[in-house]
Structure formats: C-alpha cells, structure tokens
mmCIF file of C-alpha atoms in Angstrom:
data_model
loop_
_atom_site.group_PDB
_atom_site.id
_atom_site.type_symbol
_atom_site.label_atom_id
_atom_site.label_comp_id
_atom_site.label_asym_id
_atom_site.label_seq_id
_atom_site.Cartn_x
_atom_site.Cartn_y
_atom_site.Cartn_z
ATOM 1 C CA UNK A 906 -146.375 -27.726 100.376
ATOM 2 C CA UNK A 907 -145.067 -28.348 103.937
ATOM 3 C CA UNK A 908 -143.939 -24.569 103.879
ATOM 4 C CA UNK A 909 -147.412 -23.202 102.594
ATOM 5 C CA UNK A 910 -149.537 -25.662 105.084
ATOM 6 C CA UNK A 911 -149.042 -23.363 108.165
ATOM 7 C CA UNK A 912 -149.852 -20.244 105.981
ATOM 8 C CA UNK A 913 -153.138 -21.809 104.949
ATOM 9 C CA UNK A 914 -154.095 -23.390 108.320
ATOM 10 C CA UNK A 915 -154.161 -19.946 109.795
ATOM 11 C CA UNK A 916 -156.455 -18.471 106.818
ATOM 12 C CA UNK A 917 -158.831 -21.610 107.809
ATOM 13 C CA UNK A 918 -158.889 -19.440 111.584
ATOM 14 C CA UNK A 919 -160.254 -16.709 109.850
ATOM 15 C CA UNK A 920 -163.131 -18.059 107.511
ATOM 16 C CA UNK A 921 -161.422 -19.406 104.476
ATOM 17 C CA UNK A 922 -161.893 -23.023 103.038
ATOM 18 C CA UNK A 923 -158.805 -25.342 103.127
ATOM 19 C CA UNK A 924 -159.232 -25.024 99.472
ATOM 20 C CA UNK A 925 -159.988 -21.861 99.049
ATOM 21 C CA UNK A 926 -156.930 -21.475 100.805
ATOM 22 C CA UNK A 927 -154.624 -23.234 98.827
ATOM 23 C CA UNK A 928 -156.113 -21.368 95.626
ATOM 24 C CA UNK A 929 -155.319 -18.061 97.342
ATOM 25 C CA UNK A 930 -151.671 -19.062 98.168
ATOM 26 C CA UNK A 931 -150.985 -20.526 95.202
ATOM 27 C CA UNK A 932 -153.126 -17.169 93.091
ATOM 28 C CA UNK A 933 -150.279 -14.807 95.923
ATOM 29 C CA UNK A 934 -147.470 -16.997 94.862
ATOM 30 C CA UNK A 935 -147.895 -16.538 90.763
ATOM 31 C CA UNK A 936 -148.639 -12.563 91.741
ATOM 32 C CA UNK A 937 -144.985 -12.390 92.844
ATOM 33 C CA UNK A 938 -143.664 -14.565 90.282
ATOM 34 C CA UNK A 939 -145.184 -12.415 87.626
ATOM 35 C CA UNK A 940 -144.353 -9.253 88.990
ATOM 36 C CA UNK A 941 -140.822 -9.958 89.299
ATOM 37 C CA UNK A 942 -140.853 -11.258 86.055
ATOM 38 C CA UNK A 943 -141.891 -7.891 84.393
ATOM 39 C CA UNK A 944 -139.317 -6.112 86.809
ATOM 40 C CA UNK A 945 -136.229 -7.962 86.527
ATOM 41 C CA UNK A 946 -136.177 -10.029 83.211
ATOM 42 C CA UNK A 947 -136.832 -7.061 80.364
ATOM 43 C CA UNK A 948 -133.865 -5.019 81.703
ATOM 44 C CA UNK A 949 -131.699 -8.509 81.317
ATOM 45 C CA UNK A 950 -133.135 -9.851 78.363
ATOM 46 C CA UNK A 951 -132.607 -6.098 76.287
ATOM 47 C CA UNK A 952 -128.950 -5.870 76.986
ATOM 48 C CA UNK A 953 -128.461 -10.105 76.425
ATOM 49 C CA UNK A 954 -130.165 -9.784 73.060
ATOM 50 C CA UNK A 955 -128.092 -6.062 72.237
ATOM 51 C CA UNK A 956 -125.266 -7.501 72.950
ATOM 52 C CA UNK A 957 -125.263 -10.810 71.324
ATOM 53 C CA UNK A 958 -127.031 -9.082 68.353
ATOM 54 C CA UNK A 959 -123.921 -6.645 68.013
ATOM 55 C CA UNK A 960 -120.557 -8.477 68.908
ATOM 56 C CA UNK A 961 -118.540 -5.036 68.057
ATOM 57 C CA UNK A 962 -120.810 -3.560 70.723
ATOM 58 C CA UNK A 963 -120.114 -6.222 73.460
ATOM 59 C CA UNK A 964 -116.855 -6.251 72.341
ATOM 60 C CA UNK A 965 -116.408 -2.300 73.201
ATOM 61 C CA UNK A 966 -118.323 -2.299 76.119
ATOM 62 C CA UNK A 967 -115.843 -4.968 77.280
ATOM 63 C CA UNK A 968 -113.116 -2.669 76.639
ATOM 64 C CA UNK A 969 -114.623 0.167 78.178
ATOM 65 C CA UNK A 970 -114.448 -1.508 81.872
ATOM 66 C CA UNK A 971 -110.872 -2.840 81.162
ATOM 67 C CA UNK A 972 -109.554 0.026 80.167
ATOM 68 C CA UNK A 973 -110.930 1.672 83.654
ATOM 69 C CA UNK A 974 -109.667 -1.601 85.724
ATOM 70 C CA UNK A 975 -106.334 -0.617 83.904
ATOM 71 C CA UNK A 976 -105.996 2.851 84.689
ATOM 72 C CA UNK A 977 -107.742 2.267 88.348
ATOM 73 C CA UNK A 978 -105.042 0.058 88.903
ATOM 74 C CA UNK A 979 -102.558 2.085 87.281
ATOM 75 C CA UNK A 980 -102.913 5.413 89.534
ATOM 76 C CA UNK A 981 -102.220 3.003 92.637
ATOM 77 C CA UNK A 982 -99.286 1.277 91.370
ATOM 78 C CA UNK A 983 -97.613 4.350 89.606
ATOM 79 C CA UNK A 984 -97.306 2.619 86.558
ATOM 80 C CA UNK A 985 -98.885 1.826 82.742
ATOM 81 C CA UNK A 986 -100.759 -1.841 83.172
ATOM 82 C CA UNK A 987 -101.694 -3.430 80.106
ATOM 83 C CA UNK A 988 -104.384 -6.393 80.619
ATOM 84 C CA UNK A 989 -105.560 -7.601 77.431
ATOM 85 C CA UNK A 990 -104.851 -6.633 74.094
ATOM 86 C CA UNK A 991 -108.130 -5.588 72.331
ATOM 87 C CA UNK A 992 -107.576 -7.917 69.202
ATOM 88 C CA UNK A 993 -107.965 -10.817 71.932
ATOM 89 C CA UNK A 994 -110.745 -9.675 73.766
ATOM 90 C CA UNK A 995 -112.682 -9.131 70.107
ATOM 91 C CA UNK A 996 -111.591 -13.091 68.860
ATOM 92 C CA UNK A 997 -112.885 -14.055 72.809
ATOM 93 C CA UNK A 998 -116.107 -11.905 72.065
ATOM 94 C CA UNK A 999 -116.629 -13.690 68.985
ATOM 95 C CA UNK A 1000 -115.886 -16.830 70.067
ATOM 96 C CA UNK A 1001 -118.446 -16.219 73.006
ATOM 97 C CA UNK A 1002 -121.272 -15.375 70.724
ATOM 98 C CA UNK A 1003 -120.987 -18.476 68.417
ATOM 99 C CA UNK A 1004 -120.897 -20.803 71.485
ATOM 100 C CA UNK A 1005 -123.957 -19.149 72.810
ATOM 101 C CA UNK A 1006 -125.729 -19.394 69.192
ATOM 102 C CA UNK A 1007 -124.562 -22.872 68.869
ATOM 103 C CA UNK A 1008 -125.988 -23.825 72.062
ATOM 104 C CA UNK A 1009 -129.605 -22.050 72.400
ATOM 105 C CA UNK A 1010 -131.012 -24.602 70.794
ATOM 106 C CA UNK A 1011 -130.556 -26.909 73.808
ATOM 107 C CA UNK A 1012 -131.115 -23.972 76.114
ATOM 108 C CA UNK A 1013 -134.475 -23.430 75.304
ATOM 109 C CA UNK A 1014 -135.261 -26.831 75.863
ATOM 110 C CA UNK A 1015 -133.729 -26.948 79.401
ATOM 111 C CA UNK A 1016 -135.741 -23.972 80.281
ATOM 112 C CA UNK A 1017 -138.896 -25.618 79.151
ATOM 113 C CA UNK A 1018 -137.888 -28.386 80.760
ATOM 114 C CA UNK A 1019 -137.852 -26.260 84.189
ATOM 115 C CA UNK A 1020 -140.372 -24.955 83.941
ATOM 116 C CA UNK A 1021 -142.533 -27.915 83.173
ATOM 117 C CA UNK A 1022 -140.629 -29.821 86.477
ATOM 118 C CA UNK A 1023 -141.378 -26.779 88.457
ATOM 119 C CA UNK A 1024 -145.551 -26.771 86.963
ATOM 120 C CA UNK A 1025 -145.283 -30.584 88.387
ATOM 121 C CA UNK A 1026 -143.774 -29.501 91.788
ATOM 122 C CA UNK A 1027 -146.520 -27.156 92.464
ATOM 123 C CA UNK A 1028 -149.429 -29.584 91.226
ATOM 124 C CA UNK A 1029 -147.650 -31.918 93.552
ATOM 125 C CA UNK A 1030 -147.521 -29.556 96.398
ATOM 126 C CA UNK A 1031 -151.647 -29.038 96.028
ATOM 127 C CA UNK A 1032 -152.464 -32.220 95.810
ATOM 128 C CA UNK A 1033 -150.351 -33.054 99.124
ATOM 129 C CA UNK A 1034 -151.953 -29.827 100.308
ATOM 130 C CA UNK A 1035 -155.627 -31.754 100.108
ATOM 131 C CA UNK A 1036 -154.376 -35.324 100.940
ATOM 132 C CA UNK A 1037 -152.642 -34.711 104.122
ATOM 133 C CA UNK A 1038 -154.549 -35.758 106.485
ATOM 134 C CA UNK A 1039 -155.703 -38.856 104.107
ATOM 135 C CA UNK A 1040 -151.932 -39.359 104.307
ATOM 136 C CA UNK A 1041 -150.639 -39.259 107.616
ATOM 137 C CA UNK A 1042 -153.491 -41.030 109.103
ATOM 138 C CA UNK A 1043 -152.581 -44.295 106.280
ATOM 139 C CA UNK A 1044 -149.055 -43.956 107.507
ATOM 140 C CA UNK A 1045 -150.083 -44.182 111.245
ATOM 141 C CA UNK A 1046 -151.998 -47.187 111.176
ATOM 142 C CA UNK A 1047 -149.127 -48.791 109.871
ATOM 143 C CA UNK A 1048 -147.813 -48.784 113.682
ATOM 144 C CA UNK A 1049 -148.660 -50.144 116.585
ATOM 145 C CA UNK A 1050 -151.702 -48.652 118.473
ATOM 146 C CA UNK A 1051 -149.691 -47.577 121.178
ATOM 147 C CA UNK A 1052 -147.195 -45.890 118.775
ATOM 148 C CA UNK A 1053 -149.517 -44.622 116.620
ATOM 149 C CA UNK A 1054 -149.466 -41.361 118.498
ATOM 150 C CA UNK A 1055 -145.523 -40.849 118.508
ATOM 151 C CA UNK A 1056 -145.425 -41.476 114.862
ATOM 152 C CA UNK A 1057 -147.971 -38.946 114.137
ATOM 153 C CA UNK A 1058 -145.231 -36.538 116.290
ATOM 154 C CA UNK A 1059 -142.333 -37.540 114.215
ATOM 155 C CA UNK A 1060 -144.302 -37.301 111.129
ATOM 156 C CA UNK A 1061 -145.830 -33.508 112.091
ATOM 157 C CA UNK A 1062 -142.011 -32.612 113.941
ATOM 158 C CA UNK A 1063 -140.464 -33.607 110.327
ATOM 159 C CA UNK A 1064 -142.903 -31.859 107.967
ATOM 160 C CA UNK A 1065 -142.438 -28.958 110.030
ATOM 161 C CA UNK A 1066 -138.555 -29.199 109.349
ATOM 162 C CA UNK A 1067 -139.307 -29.230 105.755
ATOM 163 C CA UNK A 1068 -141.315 -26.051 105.917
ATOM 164 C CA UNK A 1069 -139.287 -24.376 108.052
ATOM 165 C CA UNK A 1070 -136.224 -24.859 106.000
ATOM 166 C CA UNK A 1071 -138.047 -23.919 102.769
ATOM 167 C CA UNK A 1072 -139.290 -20.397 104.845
ATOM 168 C CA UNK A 1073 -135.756 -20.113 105.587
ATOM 169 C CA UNK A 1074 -134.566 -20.127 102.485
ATOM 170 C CA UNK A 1075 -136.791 -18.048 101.385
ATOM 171 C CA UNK A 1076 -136.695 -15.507 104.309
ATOM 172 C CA UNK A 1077 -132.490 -15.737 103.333
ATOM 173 C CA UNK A 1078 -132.960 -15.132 99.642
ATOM 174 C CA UNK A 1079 -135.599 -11.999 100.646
ATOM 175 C CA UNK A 1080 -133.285 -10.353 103.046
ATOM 176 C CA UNK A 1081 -130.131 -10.537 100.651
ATOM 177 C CA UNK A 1082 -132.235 -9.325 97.936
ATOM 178 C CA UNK A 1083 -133.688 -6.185 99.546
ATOM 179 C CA UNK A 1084 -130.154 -5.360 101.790
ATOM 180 C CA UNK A 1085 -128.190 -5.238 98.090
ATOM 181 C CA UNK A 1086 -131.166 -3.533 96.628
ATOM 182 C CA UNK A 1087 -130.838 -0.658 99.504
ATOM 183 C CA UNK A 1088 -127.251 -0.435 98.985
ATOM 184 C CA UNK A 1089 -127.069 -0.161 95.167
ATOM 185 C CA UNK A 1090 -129.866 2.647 95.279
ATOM 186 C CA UNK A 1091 -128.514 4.713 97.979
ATOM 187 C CA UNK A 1092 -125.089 4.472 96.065
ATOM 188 C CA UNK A 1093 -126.695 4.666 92.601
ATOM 189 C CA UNK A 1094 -126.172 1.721 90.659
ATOM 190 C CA UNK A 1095 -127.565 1.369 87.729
ATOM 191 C CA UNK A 1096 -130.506 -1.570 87.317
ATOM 192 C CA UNK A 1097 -130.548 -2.385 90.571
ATOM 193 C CA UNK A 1098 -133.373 -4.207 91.039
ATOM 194 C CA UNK A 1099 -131.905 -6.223 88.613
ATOM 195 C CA UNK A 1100 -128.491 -7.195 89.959
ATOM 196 C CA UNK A 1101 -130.462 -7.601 93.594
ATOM 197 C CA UNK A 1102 -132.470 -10.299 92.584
ATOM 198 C CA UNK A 1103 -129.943 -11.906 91.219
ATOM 199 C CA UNK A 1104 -127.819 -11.942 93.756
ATOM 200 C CA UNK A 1105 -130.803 -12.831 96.146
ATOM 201 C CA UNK A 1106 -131.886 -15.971 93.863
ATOM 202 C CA UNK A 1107 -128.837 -17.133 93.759
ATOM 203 C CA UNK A 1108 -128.207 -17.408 97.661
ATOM 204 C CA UNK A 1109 -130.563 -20.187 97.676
ATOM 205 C CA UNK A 1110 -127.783 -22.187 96.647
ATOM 206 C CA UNK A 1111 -126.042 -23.240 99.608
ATOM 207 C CA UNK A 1112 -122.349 -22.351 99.996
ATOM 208 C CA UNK A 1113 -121.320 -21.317 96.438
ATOM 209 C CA UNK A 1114 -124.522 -19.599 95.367
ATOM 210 C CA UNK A 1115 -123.883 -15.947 96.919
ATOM 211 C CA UNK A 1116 -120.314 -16.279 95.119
ATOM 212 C CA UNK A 1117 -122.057 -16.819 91.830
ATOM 213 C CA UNK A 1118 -124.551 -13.990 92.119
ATOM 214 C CA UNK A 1119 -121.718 -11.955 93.170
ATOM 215 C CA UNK A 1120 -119.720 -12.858 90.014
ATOM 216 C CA UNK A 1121 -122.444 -12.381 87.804
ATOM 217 C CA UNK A 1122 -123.444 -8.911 89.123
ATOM 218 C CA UNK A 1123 -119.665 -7.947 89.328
ATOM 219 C CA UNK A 1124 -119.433 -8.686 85.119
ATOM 220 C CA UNK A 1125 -122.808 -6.908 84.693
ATOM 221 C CA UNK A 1126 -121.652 -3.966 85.816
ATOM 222 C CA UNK A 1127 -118.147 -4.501 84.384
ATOM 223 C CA UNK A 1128 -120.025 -4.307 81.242
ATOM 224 C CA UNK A 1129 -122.316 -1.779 81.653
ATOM 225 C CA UNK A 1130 -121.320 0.543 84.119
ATOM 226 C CA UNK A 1131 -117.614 -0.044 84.965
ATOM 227 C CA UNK A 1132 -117.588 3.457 87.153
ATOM 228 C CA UNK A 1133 -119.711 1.569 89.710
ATOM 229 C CA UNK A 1134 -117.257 -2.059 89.924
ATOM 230 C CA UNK A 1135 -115.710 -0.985 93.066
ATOM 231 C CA UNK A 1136 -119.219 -0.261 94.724
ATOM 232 C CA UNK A 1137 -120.826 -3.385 92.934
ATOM 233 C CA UNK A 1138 -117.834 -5.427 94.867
ATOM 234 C CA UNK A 1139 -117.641 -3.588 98.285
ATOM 235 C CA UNK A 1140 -122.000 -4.194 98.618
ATOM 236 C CA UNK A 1141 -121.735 -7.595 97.288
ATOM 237 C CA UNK A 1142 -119.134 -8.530 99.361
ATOM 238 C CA UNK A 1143 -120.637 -7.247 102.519
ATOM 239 C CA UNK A 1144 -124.019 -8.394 102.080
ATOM 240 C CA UNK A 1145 -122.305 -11.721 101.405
ATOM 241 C CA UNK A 1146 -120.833 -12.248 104.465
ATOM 242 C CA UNK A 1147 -123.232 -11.237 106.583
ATOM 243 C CA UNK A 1148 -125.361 -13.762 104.896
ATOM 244 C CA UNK A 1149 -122.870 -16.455 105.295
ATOM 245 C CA UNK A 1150 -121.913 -16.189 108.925
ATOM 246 C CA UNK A 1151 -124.751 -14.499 110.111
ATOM 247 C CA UNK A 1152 -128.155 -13.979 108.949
ATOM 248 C CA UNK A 1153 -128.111 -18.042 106.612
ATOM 249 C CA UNK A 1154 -126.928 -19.994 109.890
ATOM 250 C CA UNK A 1155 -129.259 -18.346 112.363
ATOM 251 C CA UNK A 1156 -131.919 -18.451 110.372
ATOM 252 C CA UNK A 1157 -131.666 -22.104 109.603
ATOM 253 C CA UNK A 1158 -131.127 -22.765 113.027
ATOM 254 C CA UNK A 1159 -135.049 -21.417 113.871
ATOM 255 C CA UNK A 1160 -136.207 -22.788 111.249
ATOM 256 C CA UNK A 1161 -134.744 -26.265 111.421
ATOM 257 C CA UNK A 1162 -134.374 -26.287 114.949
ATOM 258 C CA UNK A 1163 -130.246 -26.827 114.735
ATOM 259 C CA UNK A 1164 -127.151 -25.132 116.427
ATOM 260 C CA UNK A 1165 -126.018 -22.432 113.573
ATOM 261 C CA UNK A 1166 -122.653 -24.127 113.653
ATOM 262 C CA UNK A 1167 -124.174 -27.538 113.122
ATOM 263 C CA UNK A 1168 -125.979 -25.941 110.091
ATOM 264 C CA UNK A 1169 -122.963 -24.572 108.988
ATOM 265 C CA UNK A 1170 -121.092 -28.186 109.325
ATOM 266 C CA UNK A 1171 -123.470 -30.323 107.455
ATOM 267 C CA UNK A 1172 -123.985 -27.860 104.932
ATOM 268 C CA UNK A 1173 -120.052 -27.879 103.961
ATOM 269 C CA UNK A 1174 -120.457 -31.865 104.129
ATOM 270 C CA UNK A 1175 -123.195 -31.860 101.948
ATOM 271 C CA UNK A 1176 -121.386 -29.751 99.087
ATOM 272 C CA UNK A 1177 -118.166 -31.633 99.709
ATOM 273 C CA UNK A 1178 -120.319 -35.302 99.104
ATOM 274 C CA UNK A 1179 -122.720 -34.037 96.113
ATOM 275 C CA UNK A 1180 -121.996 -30.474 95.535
ATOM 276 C CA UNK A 1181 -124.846 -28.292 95.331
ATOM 277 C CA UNK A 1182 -127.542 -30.776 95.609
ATOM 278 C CA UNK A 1183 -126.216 -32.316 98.346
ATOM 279 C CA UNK A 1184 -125.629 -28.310 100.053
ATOM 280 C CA UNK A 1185 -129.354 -28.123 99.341
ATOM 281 C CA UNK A 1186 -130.922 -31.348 101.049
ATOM 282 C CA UNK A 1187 -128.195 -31.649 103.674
ATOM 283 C CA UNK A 1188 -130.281 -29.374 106.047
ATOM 284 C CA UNK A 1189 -133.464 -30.735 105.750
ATOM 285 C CA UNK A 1190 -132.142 -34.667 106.109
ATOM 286 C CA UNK A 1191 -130.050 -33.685 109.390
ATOM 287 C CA UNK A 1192 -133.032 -32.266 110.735
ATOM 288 C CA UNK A 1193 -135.133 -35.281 110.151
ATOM 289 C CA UNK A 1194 -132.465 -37.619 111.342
ATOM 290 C CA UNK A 1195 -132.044 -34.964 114.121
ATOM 291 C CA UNK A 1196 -135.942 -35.350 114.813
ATOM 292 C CA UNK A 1197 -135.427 -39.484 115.116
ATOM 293 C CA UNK A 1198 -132.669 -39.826 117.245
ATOM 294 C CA UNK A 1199 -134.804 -37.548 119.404
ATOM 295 C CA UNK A 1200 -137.887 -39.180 119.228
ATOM 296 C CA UNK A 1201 -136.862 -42.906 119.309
ATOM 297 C CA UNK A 1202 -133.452 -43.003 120.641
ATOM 298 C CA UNK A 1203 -132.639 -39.922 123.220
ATOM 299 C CA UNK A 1204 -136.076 -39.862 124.790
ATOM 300 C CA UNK A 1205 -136.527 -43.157 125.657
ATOM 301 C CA UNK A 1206 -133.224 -43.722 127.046
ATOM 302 C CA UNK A 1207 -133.963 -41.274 129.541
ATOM 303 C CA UNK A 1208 -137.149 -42.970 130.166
ATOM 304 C CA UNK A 1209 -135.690 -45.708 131.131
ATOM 305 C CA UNK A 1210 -133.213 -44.086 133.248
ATOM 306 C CA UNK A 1211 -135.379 -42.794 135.110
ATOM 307 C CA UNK A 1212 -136.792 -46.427 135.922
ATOM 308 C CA UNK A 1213 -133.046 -46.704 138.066
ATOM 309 C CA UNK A 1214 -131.802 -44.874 141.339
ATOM 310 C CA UNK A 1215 -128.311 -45.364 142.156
ATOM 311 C CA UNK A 1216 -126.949 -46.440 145.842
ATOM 312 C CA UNK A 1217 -122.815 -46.331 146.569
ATOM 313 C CA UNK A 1218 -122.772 -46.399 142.480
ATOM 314 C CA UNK A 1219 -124.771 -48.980 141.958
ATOM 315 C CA UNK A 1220 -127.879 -48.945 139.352
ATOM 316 C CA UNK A 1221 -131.072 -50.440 141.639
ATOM 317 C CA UNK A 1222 -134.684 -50.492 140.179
ATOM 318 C CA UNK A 1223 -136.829 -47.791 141.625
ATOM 319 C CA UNK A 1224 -140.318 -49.633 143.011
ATOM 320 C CA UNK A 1225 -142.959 -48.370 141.461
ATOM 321 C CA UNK A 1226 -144.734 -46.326 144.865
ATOM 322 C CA UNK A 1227 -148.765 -47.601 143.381
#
C-alpha cells in the first residue's frame, strides 16, 4: 500500500478519484500478474508434469547433461571421468518422483494457502489505501499539540521508507529479470523467459535468493538443454553479481535513504539473526529506526547546541538578541 500511495496520488493530479485510483492500480497490478502467468508457468508446468509422468524420461534426460558435463570435463583434463553410474541416477529419479507424489498433497494446500495470505495482503493494502488519512490523523492526536506536527513527519518519512523499499525491490527483481532475459536470447537459450523470471523472482530474497534462482535455472537447463550449461552459468553468474554489489545496494540506498554499505551490513545481520525473513525486514526496520534517531535524537541535539557559544573552551548560553 505504502508503495502504490505515491502512484495513485499523482493519478489524483490528473483527474482520477482516490478510488478510482486504487481500482486502476490494483486492475494494472492483476494485468501483469496474469500475463506472466500465461508466459512463464505453461512452459514449467508441461515439462514438471512430462517428467514426473515418465520417470524413464527424466531419468534420460538426466543422463543426457551428465554425460556432456563428463565429456566437457573430460577434453580439459585429458582423461575418461565417470560421475554417476546410470543405475544410481535411475533409483535417485525414482526415489525423487515418489517423494514428490507423496508430498503434493500438502503442496497444494500451501499454495492455496499463499495465495489466500497474499488475497488478504492486497485487501489489506486497499483498505489502508482509503483509511490513511483517517489513520494518521488518530495517531497524531495521540501527541502533544506541539508535536503533533513532527509526528505526522516521522509517520509520512517512515511510510515513505516502506514504499520505497518495496519499489526497490521491485525495480531489483525487474532489472535482473530483463538483463538475464537479454542475455539468454541474444545467446539462444531455450525458454528464456522462463528461466528469467525465475531468476528475477527469486532476487527478492535478500542475500541467498539470486543463488537459488541461479541453481534452479542451472538444473533446468541441465535437464533440458545441457549444450547451453556453460552459458546458463556464465549469464547467471554475471547478472548476479552485478545485482549483489551493484545495482541491489544502490538501489536500496535511494530508496531507503541508506549508505549502500550500510544496506549491505544490516542485510547480512538480518539473514545471520532470522535467515531470510529477517534479510527481508532488516531494511525497512533500519530505515525506520534510521528515521527516529533522526527525528528525535540527532536533530534536537543540535538544536540545543546551537542554544551554546563557546569562549577559551568553555560552553556559555547564547542570549537570546529579542
């Protein structure tokens, strides 16, 4: 909601309704979702299904890229490799496929489950969306009336932080998406688009979540077209590091209003205290905390320096000159 809010004040500039506003975000919002839905999913969801529908074809397909690791690896070292035998990597197919029959059961229900939280996140988001200034205004006149305006600066100064960091992410996710889309279709990689946007989601994940999309494309194409691995790895690899160093820290940093390394810093803290949910909020909660120290520690202690002058060292009270 916090990330929308800007988007919608500025169609209120040009004509539209507050609500009609939110209705047109939210309408542009379930476009995309749909649209990458029909691009991405059927390409994933045909080869899960083939595959777990024909072990003997996973199985071979499996075989297929090892066999080209093998001799790939072979014509550098001058020498016959042997990874796995193919009787193993059959039983380890087979194995595979029972766990994942075994467990759909309780997959399907997680991913109703998500989707129903997500459903409440967005009704949640609209109806913050229409009680915001309600809101803010209760909160206020819980203060002082000469605080009353600061606290309606720490509360805008911290939503903004909120939005900003969810445009971030998604600016992030967009970027690594559409670089590792370029890449695979200049170099020809098969489903593309598909391995992109996985990649891309993924990176929304702090710290481990480019690795994951990485690993995931990387056995994709292992499976399906082992002749493109090396490129897969090289692009993947790449992307991922610019994303990491470069394009995730800086821009966090404008949209959170921290030094990139800071960013950096408390998002390795985060992970390290409460893994990947604590790599998600660490950014946002520094920023708030950021925001207050600011607000009702920094600033007025330089107020009330400026209330001194200083003679041979010594702090004297300035007289006030009305």
């Amino acid at each position: 909601a916090s990330a929308m809010r800007p988007l919608i004040v500025t169609l209120k500039k040009y004509g539209i309704p507050f609500g009609g506003g939110i209705v047109l975000m939210y309408a542009a919002l379930a476009i995309v979702i749909v649209l990458i839905g029909f691009a991405v999913l059927p390409p994933v969801v045909n080869q899960v299904a083939g595959y777990l529908g024909n072990e003997d074809r996973l199985a071979n397909r499996i075989l297929i890229g090892q066999r080209w690791v093998e001799g790939m690896i072979s014509d550098v070292t001058q020498s016959e490799v042997s990874l796995v035998a193919p009787d193993e990597v059959r039983e380890a197919v087979t194995g595979f496929v029972r766990q994942v029959e075994r467990a759909m059961p309780s997959m399907l229900n997680d991913i109703g489950g998500t989707i129903g939280d997500a459903v409440l996140i967005f009704v949640m988001g609209a109806y913050w969306l229409t009680s915001h200034t309600k809101a803010t205004e209760f909160i206020t006149q819980l203060f002082h009336s000469r605080h009353r305006e600061q606290a309606q600066e720490v509360i805008d100064e911290i939503e903004s932080t909120m939005g900003g960091y969810v445009r971030g992410t998604v600016i992030v996710t967009v970027v690594v998406g559409l670089l590792n889309l370029v890449a695979m279709l200049v170099f020809g990689v098969p489903n593309a688009a598909t391995l992109a946007f996985i990649i891309g989601l993924s990176t929304a994940v702090p710290m481990i979540g480019g690795i994951i999309g990485m690993v995931i494309a990387v056995l994709m194409t292992l499976v399906a077209s082992p002749q493109y691995l090396i490129t897969v790895i090289i692009i993947t690899f790449i992307v991922q590091q610019i994303e990491s160093y470069v394009l995730g820290p800086r821009v966090m940093s404008n949209s959170v209003g921290l030094d990139p390394l800071l960013v950096i810093v408390y998002t390795s803290i985060g992970f390290m205290l409460l893994g990947i949910v604590g790599a998600l909020i660490a950014v946002p909660i520094m920023g708030t905390v950021h925001i207050l120290l600011v607000k009702l520690v920094i600033e007025p202690y330089k107020g009330n320096l400026t209330q001194f002058r200083t003679e041979d060292g010594i702090p004297i009270i300035r007289e006030d000159p009305t």
